[in-house]
Every structure is written in C-alpha cells, then in structure tokens.
Amino acid sequence: ENGIEKPKGYTVSFHYNAEVEYHHFGSSHPMKPWRLTLAKQLILAYGLEYAMDLYQPRPATFDELAIFHDRQYLGFLQSITPQNLDSDPEKAKYLELFGFGGESNDCPVFDGLWNYVSLYSGASVHAAHNLLNHQSDIAINWSGGLHHAKKNAASGFCYVNDIVLAIQHLLTQNQRVLYVDVDVHHGDGVEQAFESTDRVFTLSYHKYGLDKWGAGFFPGTGNINEVGPTDPSNRGKGHTLNIPLEDGIDDEQYKWLFKTVTGAVISKYQPTAIVLQCGADSLGGDRLGRFNLNIKAHGFCVEHVKSFNIPLLLIGGGGYTPRNVARTWCHETAVCTGSELHNNLPMHLPYLQAFDGTENGGGMLYPNLHNTKRHDNQNTREKLQKLVAHAMENLRYLEG
Ligand code: V1S
Ligand code: CA
Ligand code: ZN
C-alpha cells in the first residue's frame, strides 16, 4: 500500500546485525553506533524492507580478519578490555604501538570492542559474498566503512578495515575493483592497503588543508599530488586519485565534480565491481565535517554510481549528526531500490522526536541542511576547474 516493492530486473540486499547498535565509544565521543538504530527505524518505517533481501550476518572470525590484519594486532584487539588496560603493563606497551595512544582518544578501548569490530566486518564480508554469488546486484552494509584502519593499527575511530576485507573477497573473482569514498575524510587505510596493485583503484573526495591554527584536517593526507607509488615498476602507480576540497562545498559543485571525475575514472578503468563508502560526515551541519551538502546531493553519488549497472557494495562510514546520518542512509537505501520516499516522515516512526522540531529537521526526511551552515564556501569555480584538470591529468596514466 505504501508502494514499496522489489525492484524489477535486479536485487538489492541489506546486511545488518543489530547487535552493533549497543556498543558505546564513550559519552563525549562523536562516533555513535546508535545512529544505526535511527537509520534502521527510518528504513523500516518507510517499508523499504519489502524492496530488499535482508540478511543477519554472523560476526567475522579471527581468521577472516587475519586475511588483511596482523595476527599480533588482532590478538591484542581481542584481549584488551577497559579493565585490563591499565593493570597489565604488557598491554600498556602495545597501546601506543597499535594506535590507541595519544590524548585525543580517537580509538578508545570499550566493552565489547572485539564483538563490535567482528560484527561490522562480518557484514561487509557477507555483502561482498552476495555480490560474488550473484545473489545481489547491490549489497548494503551501513555499519561498515571504517576506512582509516591499518593492518597493524587502529586510527580515526576505525579498528578493523572492513572495506579492505570486502575488496579482498571481491578480488577473488574480479580483475578490477573501484573504491570510491565520499566521507569528508581521506580514505587513507584503503588507499594504503592497495597502493601496490593495479587491480584496485582508490578514489577519495575529502576536506584537505590547514585551519587558522595551522592544524591539518584529519588524517592530514590526500593532496591531489598524492597519486600512490611513483616508482614506475610499481604496479599500483597511477591507481590512486585524491580530490582535496575546501570548507563549505555546495550541492551543485559537488554533484558536478563527482559526476565528472567518477565518470572519467569508471570509463577509463572499467571496473567489474564498485565499492562506495557513503560516509555522511560530508553533509551540512555535521559535528566534525566542513561541507554543506544536502541529503539528495549526497545521494546523487549513489544514483550516479548505480547508473553504470556494475555490481555495487555500499557501505557507511563517518557521520556525526545522527538524525541526518539516518536520513541520508535511508534515502540512499531507497535510491538503490528505486523507491520515492515522502518528505513527511511516517507517523508511526519510533524515535520520531529525534527528527522533530525545527532544530531537528521539522519531521521531514529532507530538511534543508544549508540552514545549519557554519562554513563559508571556500571552493571557487576556478579552483574546482583547476582541480578537475589536474585530476584528468593524473588519470592519463591509465591510458598506458
Ligand atoms: N575532527 C575531529 C576529531 N574529533 C575527535 C574526537 C573528539 C572527541 C572525542 F572524545 C574523541 C575524538 N577526533 C577527531 C579526529 C578523528 C576523526 C576521525 C574520522 C573518522 C571517519 O569519519 O573518517 C571514519 C569513521 N582526530 C584528530 O583530529 C586527531 C587529533 C589529530 C586531534 C586532537 N588531538 C588533541 C590530537 C589528535
Ligand atoms: Ca573521502
Ligand atoms: Zn569521516
């Protein structure tokens, strides 16, 4: 009756284990796994579950994670708890080494950490398997997308790199996999993991540059000049593209840029599978982000990639204003299934108050996030044109 049905001619699958929602990074930490509860409630309230195949994946095993990560690092991750953290001097020694140190507390040790990382990774690996078996054409895991994790270190709220694990699975049957990252942060962990292969092309759009105090935007890498290894004998040469942006980029600019650059990469690289990281911290009004995108402009990236009809894995990532993260991922789920959603949120939505009131988006699915604008647009037409020209220059390497 709500008009939500399975798309004709292709299959969308949704991979989600609700246990991830119950993990807490700590009250002052911006990463809130319960944003996934909000997203799921919106998706269900609109009836999108009728348009997809739903799966509840099991957690990934130690051995599955060890396909990318060092066993010693995983052993540490599996055994560390908030309780044994300070008491065991042996563990204290490894904290720094494995990326848990520093006063920023980006990667806290919290209760159930191992369960959390194996749940979100299990979902990405399961989603990749579904694409390989041809059980789905588009597979979604909103709990994944943790692009900063390294093989032996945690970084930027990421402990295990589910994206790398999923791509490794896709590589068993795909000659070329394209990774596209619209999170406001540079996808450094994925880029680094595949820097020496020509079978994965990594493309990241992100905020890059110094603030007025001279501090670089996290993680501080991803300049347009960073194109991977420069040694001509390295097979990975030319298979990385970074699009560094300034504060305040708007809908029209971002859509034009995304379409132009991603389109060029797809037509030159000819991937047989695509992984799209949909970090929602590139939205206007995000607690950590600096861009000014509305939900439909963010969703345009999904629409555009989907239009190529190449097997697609969609994963989450950052996103620190939970109600807008939920709106975006609900909208993008609907983009995948080809469903139109009404701007008025369904009345029977649990947690309706999280989306209600002028502050929270007035009970709408698509509030104008420009109203929450806090960052002037520093991206001029000229700068973006130069950037695209530079990107196209970098892509000439693919022509051999
Ligand atoms: N920006 C930012 C930011 N905010 C925090 C933070 C805030 C409160 C806490 F209780 C804990 C951490 N950390 C950061 C960034 C990391 C951003 C990670 C983004 C992850 C993703 O969206 O891309 C994918 C899920 N960390 C830093 O900026 C590091 C410091 C450099 C910040 C300041 N301190 C003092 C030193 C380290
Ligand atoms: Ca990015
Ligand atoms: Zn981010």
mmCIF file with all atom_site columns, C-alpha atoms in Angstrom, residues 108-212:
data_model
loop_
_atom_site.group_PDB
_atom_site.id
_atom_site.type_symbol
_atom_site.label_atom_id
_atom_site.label_alt_id
_atom_site.label_comp_id
_atom_site.label_asym_id
_atom_site.label_entity_id
_atom_site.label_seq_id
_atom_site.pdbx_PDB_ins_code
_atom_site.Cartn_x
_atom_site.Cartn_y
_atom_site.Cartn_z
_atom_site.occupancy
_atom_site.B_iso_or_equiv
_atom_site.pdbx_formal_charge
_atom_site.auth_seq_id
_atom_site.auth_comp_id
_atom_site.auth_asym_id
_atom_site.auth_atom_id
_atom_site.pdbx_PDB_model_num
ATOM 1   C CA . PRO A 1 108 ? 39.055 4.129   22.919  1.00 0.00 ? 108 PRO A CA 1
ATOM 2   C CA . VAL A 1 109 ? 39.052 0.624   24.369  1.00 0.00 ? 109 VAL A CA 1
ATOM 3   C CA . PHE A 1 110 ? 35.393 -0.033  25.260  1.00 0.00 ? 110 PHE A CA 1
ATOM 4   C CA . ASP A 1 111 ? 33.339 -3.011  26.421  1.00 0.00 ? 111 ASP A CA 1
ATOM 5   C CA . GLY A 1 112 ? 32.605 -5.439  23.610  1.00 0.00 ? 112 GLY A CA 1
ATOM 6   C CA . LEU A 1 113 ? 35.177 -3.902  21.238  1.00 0.00 ? 113 LEU A CA 1
ATOM 7   C CA . TRP A 1 114 ? 36.062 -7.233  19.634  1.00 0.00 ? 114 TRP A CA 1
ATOM 8   C CA . ASN A 1 115 ? 32.398 -8.094  19.155  1.00 0.00 ? 115 ASN A CA 1
ATOM 9   C CA . TYR A 1 116 ? 31.792 -4.682  17.572  1.00 0.00 ? 116 TYR A CA 1
ATOM 10  C CA . VAL A 1 117 ? 34.642 -4.960  15.047  1.00 0.00 ? 117 VAL A CA 1
ATOM 11  C CA . SER A 1 118 ? 33.761 -8.530  14.092  1.00 0.00 ? 118 SER A CA 1
ATOM 12  C CA . LEU A 1 119 ? 30.091 -7.600  13.601  1.00 0.00 ? 119 LEU A CA 1
ATOM 13  C CA . TYR A 1 120 ? 30.640 -4.684  11.229  1.00 0.00 ? 120 TYR A CA 1
ATOM 14  C CA . SER A 1 121 ? 33.363 -6.583  9.354   1.00 0.00 ? 121 SER A CA 1
ATOM 15  C CA . GLY A 1 122 ? 31.250 -9.733  9.107   1.00 0.00 ? 122 GLY A CA 1
ATOM 16  C CA . ALA A 1 123 ? 28.508 -7.684  7.457   1.00 0.00 ? 123 ALA A CA 1
ATOM 17  C CA . SER A 1 124 ? 30.864 -6.221  4.810   1.00 0.00 ? 124 SER A CA 1
ATOM 18  C CA . VAL A 1 125 ? 32.358 -9.624  4.019   1.00 0.00 ? 125 VAL A CA 1
ATOM 19  C CA . HIS A 1 126 ? 28.880 -11.158 3.752   1.00 0.00 ? 126 HIS A CA 1
ATOM 20  C CA . ALA A 1 127 ? 27.753 -8.338  1.454   1.00 0.00 ? 127 ALA A CA 1
ATOM 21  C CA . ALA A 1 128 ? 30.802 -8.953  -0.780  1.00 0.00 ? 128 ALA A CA 1
ATOM 22  C CA . HIS A 1 129 ? 29.985 -12.688 -0.898  1.00 0.00 ? 129 HIS A CA 1
ATOM 23  C CA . ASN A 1 130 ? 26.461 -11.932 -2.037  1.00 0.00 ? 130 ASN A CA 1
ATOM 24  C CA . LEU A 1 131 ? 27.808 -9.943  -4.963  1.00 0.00 ? 131 LEU A CA 1
ATOM 25  C CA . LEU A 1 132 ? 30.242 -12.747 -5.845  1.00 0.00 ? 132 LEU A CA 1
ATOM 26  C CA . ASN A 1 133 ? 27.453 -15.380 -5.803  1.00 0.00 ? 133 ASN A CA 1
ATOM 27  C CA . HIS A 1 134 ? 25.285 -13.121 -7.956  1.00 0.00 ? 134 HIS A CA 1
ATOM 28  C CA . GLN A 1 135 ? 22.680 -13.248 -5.202  1.00 0.00 ? 135 GLN A CA 1
ATOM 29  C CA . SER A 1 136 ? 22.594 -9.468  -5.295  1.00 0.00 ? 136 SER A CA 1
ATOM 30  C CA . ASP A 1 137 ? 23.470 -6.647  -7.644  1.00 0.00 ? 137 ASP A CA 1
ATOM 31  C CA . ILE A 1 138 ? 23.645 -4.043  -4.894  1.00 0.00 ? 138 ILE A CA 1
ATOM 32  C CA . ALA A 1 139 ? 24.628 -5.069  -1.343  1.00 0.00 ? 139 ALA A CA 1
ATOM 33  C CA . ILE A 1 140 ? 24.378 -2.626  1.578   1.00 0.00 ? 140 ILE A CA 1
ATOM 34  C CA . ASN A 1 141 ? 26.131 -2.552  4.983   1.00 0.00 ? 141 ASN A CA 1
ATOM 35  C CA . TRP A 1 142 ? 25.583 0.758   6.790   1.00 0.00 ? 142 TRP A CA 1
ATOM 36  C CA . SER A 1 143 ? 27.538 -0.449  9.841   1.00 0.00 ? 143 SER A CA 1
ATOM 37  C CA . GLY A 1 144 ? 30.821 -0.685  7.882   1.00 0.00 ? 144 GLY A CA 1
ATOM 38  C CA . GLY A 1 145 ? 33.023 1.741   6.001   1.00 0.00 ? 145 GLY A CA 1
ATOM 39  C CA . LEU A 1 146 ? 35.799 2.136   8.573   1.00 0.00 ? 146 LEU A CA 1
ATOM 40  C CA . HIS A 1 147 ? 38.402 3.369   6.126   1.00 0.00 ? 147 HIS A CA 1
ATOM 41  C CA . HIS A 1 148 ? 41.278 4.525   8.399   1.00 0.00 ? 148 HIS A CA 1
ATOM 42  C CA . ALA A 1 149 ? 42.221 1.173   9.995   1.00 0.00 ? 149 ALA A CA 1
ATOM 43  C CA . LYS A 1 150 ? 45.688 -0.135  9.022   1.00 0.00 ? 150 LYS A CA 1
ATOM 44  C CA . LYS A 1 151 ? 46.833 -3.740  9.004   1.00 0.00 ? 151 LYS A CA 1
ATOM 45  C CA . ASN A 1 152 ? 48.504 -3.340  12.384  1.00 0.00 ? 152 ASN A CA 1
ATOM 46  C CA . ALA A 1 153 ? 46.959 -0.175  13.832  1.00 0.00 ? 153 ALA A CA 1
ATOM 47  C CA . ALA A 1 154 ? 43.704 1.491   14.798  1.00 0.00 ? 154 ALA A CA 1
ATOM 48  C CA . SER A 1 155 ? 43.161 5.049   13.562  1.00 0.00 ? 155 SER A CA 1
ATOM 49  C CA . GLY A 1 156 ? 40.378 7.648   13.485  1.00 0.00 ? 156 GLY A CA 1
ATOM 50  C CA . PHE A 1 157 ? 37.587 5.602   15.147  1.00 0.00 ? 157 PHE A CA 1
ATOM 51  C CA . CYS A 1 158 ? 38.470 2.577   12.957  1.00 0.00 ? 158 CYS A CA 1
ATOM 52  C CA . TYR A 1 159 ? 39.949 -0.661  14.388  1.00 0.00 ? 159 TYR A CA 1
ATOM 53  C CA . VAL A 1 160 ? 39.440 -3.189  11.617  1.00 0.00 ? 160 VAL A CA 1
ATOM 54  C CA . ASN A 1 161 ? 39.245 -2.246  7.945   1.00 0.00 ? 161 ASN A CA 1
ATOM 55  C CA . ASP A 1 162 ? 36.089 -3.972  6.731   1.00 0.00 ? 162 ASP A CA 1
ATOM 56  C CA . ILE A 1 163 ? 36.434 -2.241  3.341   1.00 0.00 ? 163 ILE A CA 1
ATOM 57  C CA . VAL A 1 164 ? 39.830 -3.799  2.646   1.00 0.00 ? 164 VAL A CA 1
ATOM 58  C CA . LEU A 1 165 ? 38.489 -7.220  3.704   1.00 0.00 ? 165 LEU A CA 1
ATOM 59  C CA . ALA A 1 166 ? 35.459 -6.867  1.415   1.00 0.00 ? 166 ALA A CA 1
ATOM 60  C CA . ILE A 1 167 ? 37.616 -5.756  -1.529  1.00 0.00 ? 167 ILE A CA 1
ATOM 61  C CA . GLN A 1 168 ? 39.988 -8.688  -0.950  1.00 0.00 ? 168 GLN A CA 1
ATOM 62  C CA . HIS A 1 169 ? 36.978 -11.012 -1.322  1.00 0.00 ? 169 HIS A CA 1
ATOM 63  C CA . LEU A 1 170 ? 35.806 -9.217  -4.456  1.00 0.00 ? 170 LEU A CA 1
ATOM 64  C CA . LEU A 1 171 ? 39.297 -9.626  -5.929  1.00 0.00 ? 171 LEU A CA 1
ATOM 65  C CA . THR A 1 172 ? 38.920 -13.427 -5.872  1.00 0.00 ? 172 THR A CA 1
ATOM 66  C CA . GLN A 1 173 ? 36.628 -13.113 -8.896  1.00 0.00 ? 173 GLN A CA 1
ATOM 67  C CA . ASN A 1 174 ? 37.103 -9.562  -10.180 1.00 0.00 ? 174 ASN A CA 1
ATOM 68  C CA . GLN A 1 175 ? 40.068 -8.322  -12.151 1.00 0.00 ? 175 GLN A CA 1
ATOM 69  C CA . ARG A 1 176 ? 39.464 -4.649  -11.304 1.00 0.00 ? 176 ARG A CA 1
ATOM 70  C CA . VAL A 1 177 ? 37.657 -3.175  -8.284  1.00 0.00 ? 177 VAL A CA 1
ATOM 71  C CA . LEU A 1 178 ? 36.968 0.551   -7.967  1.00 0.00 ? 178 LEU A CA 1
ATOM 72  C CA . TYR A 1 179 ? 36.772 2.091   -4.496  1.00 0.00 ? 179 TYR A CA 1
ATOM 73  C CA . VAL A 1 180 ? 35.029 5.477   -4.169  1.00 0.00 ? 180 VAL A CA 1
ATOM 74  C CA . ASP A 1 181 ? 34.918 7.350   -0.835  1.00 0.00 ? 181 ASP A CA 1
ATOM 75  C CA . VAL A 1 182 ? 32.615 10.338  -0.185  1.00 0.00 ? 182 VAL A CA 1
ATOM 76  C CA . ASP A 1 183 ? 33.282 10.531  3.569   1.00 0.00 ? 183 ASP A CA 1
ATOM 77  C CA . VAL A 1 184 ? 34.614 14.038  4.388   1.00 0.00 ? 184 VAL A CA 1
ATOM 78  C CA . HIS A 1 185 ? 37.875 12.378  5.488   1.00 0.00 ? 185 HIS A CA 1
ATOM 79  C CA . HIS A 1 186 ? 40.582 10.894  3.267   1.00 0.00 ? 186 HIS A CA 1
ATOM 80  C CA . GLY A 1 187 ? 40.227 7.109   2.831   1.00 0.00 ? 187 GLY A CA 1
ATOM 81  C CA . ASP A 1 188 ? 43.890 6.566   3.725   1.00 0.00 ? 188 ASP A CA 1
ATOM 82  C CA . GLY A 1 189 ? 43.672 2.998   5.077   1.00 0.00 ? 189 GLY A CA 1
ATOM 83  C CA . VAL A 1 190 ? 42.103 1.588   1.912   1.00 0.00 ? 190 VAL A CA 1
ATOM 84  C CA . GLU A 1 191 ? 44.457 3.578   -0.319  1.00 0.00 ? 191 GLU A CA 1
ATOM 85  C CA . GLN A 1 192 ? 47.496 2.306   1.575   1.00 0.00 ? 192 GLN A CA 1
ATOM 86  C CA . ALA A 1 193 ? 46.347 -1.327  1.614   1.00 0.00 ? 193 ALA A CA 1
ATOM 87  C CA . PHE A 1 194 ? 46.138 -1.430  -2.200  1.00 0.00 ? 194 PHE A CA 1
ATOM 88  C CA . GLU A 1 195 ? 48.873 1.011   -3.133  1.00 0.00 ? 195 GLU A CA 1
ATOM 89  C CA . SER A 1 196 ? 50.945 -1.668  -4.863  1.00 0.00 ? 196 SER A CA 1
ATOM 90  C CA . THR A 1 197 ? 48.298 -3.244  -7.057  1.00 0.00 ? 197 THR A CA 1
ATOM 91  C CA . ASP A 1 198 ? 46.658 -2.153  -10.301 1.00 0.00 ? 198 ASP A CA 1
ATOM 92  C CA . ARG A 1 199 ? 43.640 -4.348  -9.521  1.00 0.00 ? 199 ARG A CA 1
ATOM 93  C CA . VAL A 1 200 ? 42.140 -1.764  -7.141  1.00 0.00 ? 200 VAL A CA 1
ATOM 94  C CA . PHE A 1 201 ? 41.701 1.902   -7.994  1.00 0.00 ? 201 PHE A CA 1
ATOM 95  C CA . THR A 1 202 ? 41.050 4.138   -4.976  1.00 0.00 ? 202 THR A CA 1
ATOM 96  C CA . LEU A 1 203 ? 39.274 7.496   -5.348  1.00 0.00 ? 203 LEU A CA 1
ATOM 97  C CA . SER A 1 204 ? 38.566 9.716   -2.330  1.00 0.00 ? 204 SER A CA 1
ATOM 98  C CA . TYR A 1 205 ? 36.813 13.081  -2.085  1.00 0.00 ? 205 TYR A CA 1
ATOM 99  C CA . HIS A 1 206 ? 37.600 14.895  1.153   1.00 0.00 ? 206 HIS A CA 1
ATOM 100 C CA . LYS A 1 207 ? 38.328 18.067  3.064   1.00 0.00 ? 207 LYS A CA 1
ATOM 101 C CA . TYR A 1 208 ? 42.076 18.769  2.985   1.00 0.00 ? 208 TYR A CA 1
ATOM 102 C CA . GLY A 1 209 ? 44.090 21.614  4.426   1.00 0.00 ? 209 GLY A CA 1
ATOM 103 C CA . LEU A 1 210 ? 45.140 23.589  7.431   1.00 0.00 ? 210 LEU A CA 1
ATOM 104 C CA . ASP A 1 211 ? 42.835 25.531  9.740   1.00 0.00 ? 211 ASP A CA 1
ATOM 105 C CA . LYS A 1 212 ? 43.647 29.008  11.089  1.00 0.00 ? 212 LYS A CA 1
#
